[in-house]
């Protein structure tokens, strides 16, 4: 089973992003889906990645992967 699903409880959508936390710096980092599953990270679907919120005072770093356009 290679399919990666969203880590949110009850969500069965396909994961597209990986979320990690840096508690010391009060930072959440959301990037493209990691190459491998990581027990210290959370895979999120598009809906939950878009709706991500953090505690007050925390910052969210969003890394976006761009695909080259065909001309």
CSV table of C-alpha atoms in Angstrom, one decimal:
chain,number,residue,atom,x,y,z
A,1,UNK,CA,0.0,0.0,0.0
A,2,UNK,CA,1.9,3.1,-1.3
A,3,UNK,CA,-1.0,5.5,-1.1
A,4,UNK,CA,-0.5,8.2,1.5
A,5,UNK,CA,-3.6,9.5,3.1
A,6,UNK,CA,-4.3,12.6,5.3
A,7,UNK,CA,-3.2,12.3,8.9
A,8,UNK,CA,-6.3,14.1,10.2
A,9,UNK,CA,-8.7,11.8,12.0
A,10,UNK,CA,-11.5,10.6,9.8
A,11,UNK,CA,-10.1,12.1,6.6
A,12,UNK,CA,-9.5,9.6,3.8
A,13,UNK,CA,-8.3,12.1,1.1
A,14,UNK,CA,-4.9,11.7,-0.6
A,15,UNK,CA,-2.1,13.5,1.1
A,16,UNK,CA,-0.2,16.2,-0.9
A,17,UNK,CA,1.8,18.0,1.8
A,18,UNK,CA,3.9,17.2,4.9
A,19,UNK,CA,3.7,19.2,8.1
A,20,UNK,CA,6.5,19.3,10.7
A,21,UNK,CA,6.7,21.4,13.9
A,22,UNK,CA,9.7,23.1,15.5
A,23,UNK,CA,8.5,23.6,19.0
A,24,UNK,CA,11.6,25.5,20.2
A,25,UNK,CA,11.0,28.2,17.6
A,26,UNK,CA,7.2,28.0,17.7
A,27,UNK,CA,7.1,27.3,14.0
A,28,UNK,CA,5.1,25.0,11.7
A,29,UNK,CA,6.6,24.1,8.3
A,30,UNK,CA,4.3,22.9,5.5
A,31,UNK,CA,6.0,21.6,2.4
A,32,UNK,CA,5.5,19.2,-0.5
A,33,UNK,CA,4.7,15.6,0.4
A,34,UNK,CA,7.9,14.0,1.8
A,35,UNK,CA,9.6,11.2,-0.1
A,36,UNK,CA,9.0,8.8,2.7
A,37,UNK,CA,6.7,8.5,5.7
A,38,UNK,CA,8.1,10.1,8.9
A,39,UNK,CA,6.7,9.2,12.3
A,40,UNK,CA,7.5,12.8,13.4
A,41,UNK,CA,5.6,14.5,10.6
A,42,UNK,CA,2.0,14.7,9.4
A,43,UNK,CA,0.8,14.2,5.9
A,44,UNK,CA,-2.1,16.5,4.9
A,45,UNK,CA,-4.6,16.6,2.1
A,46,UNK,CA,-5.1,19.9,0.1
A,47,UNK,CA,-8.1,20.8,2.3
A,48,UNK,CA,-6.4,20.4,5.6
A,49,UNK,CA,-3.1,22.0,4.3
A,50,UNK,CA,-5.1,25.1,3.3
A,51,UNK,CA,-7.0,25.3,6.6
A,52,UNK,CA,-3.9,24.8,8.8
A,53,UNK,CA,-3.8,27.0,11.8
A,54,UNK,CA,-1.4,27.2,14.7
A,55,UNK,CA,-1.4,28.6,18.3
A,56,UNK,CA,-1.2,32.4,18.7
A,57,UNK,CA,2.4,33.5,18.4
A,58,UNK,CA,3.4,30.7,16.1
A,59,UNK,CA,4.4,31.2,12.5
A,60,UNK,CA,3.6,29.0,9.5
A,61,UNK,CA,6.3,28.6,6.8
A,62,UNK,CA,4.7,27.3,3.6
A,63,UNK,CA,7.1,25.9,0.9
A,64,UNK,CA,5.4,25.6,-2.4
A,65,UNK,CA,6.6,23.4,-5.2
A,66,UNK,CA,6.1,24.9,-8.6
A,67,UNK,CA,5.9,22.8,-11.8
A,68,UNK,CA,7.4,24.1,-15.0
A,69,UNK,CA,4.8,25.1,-17.5
A,70,UNK,CA,4.8,23.5,-20.9
A,71,UNK,CA,5.0,26.1,-23.7
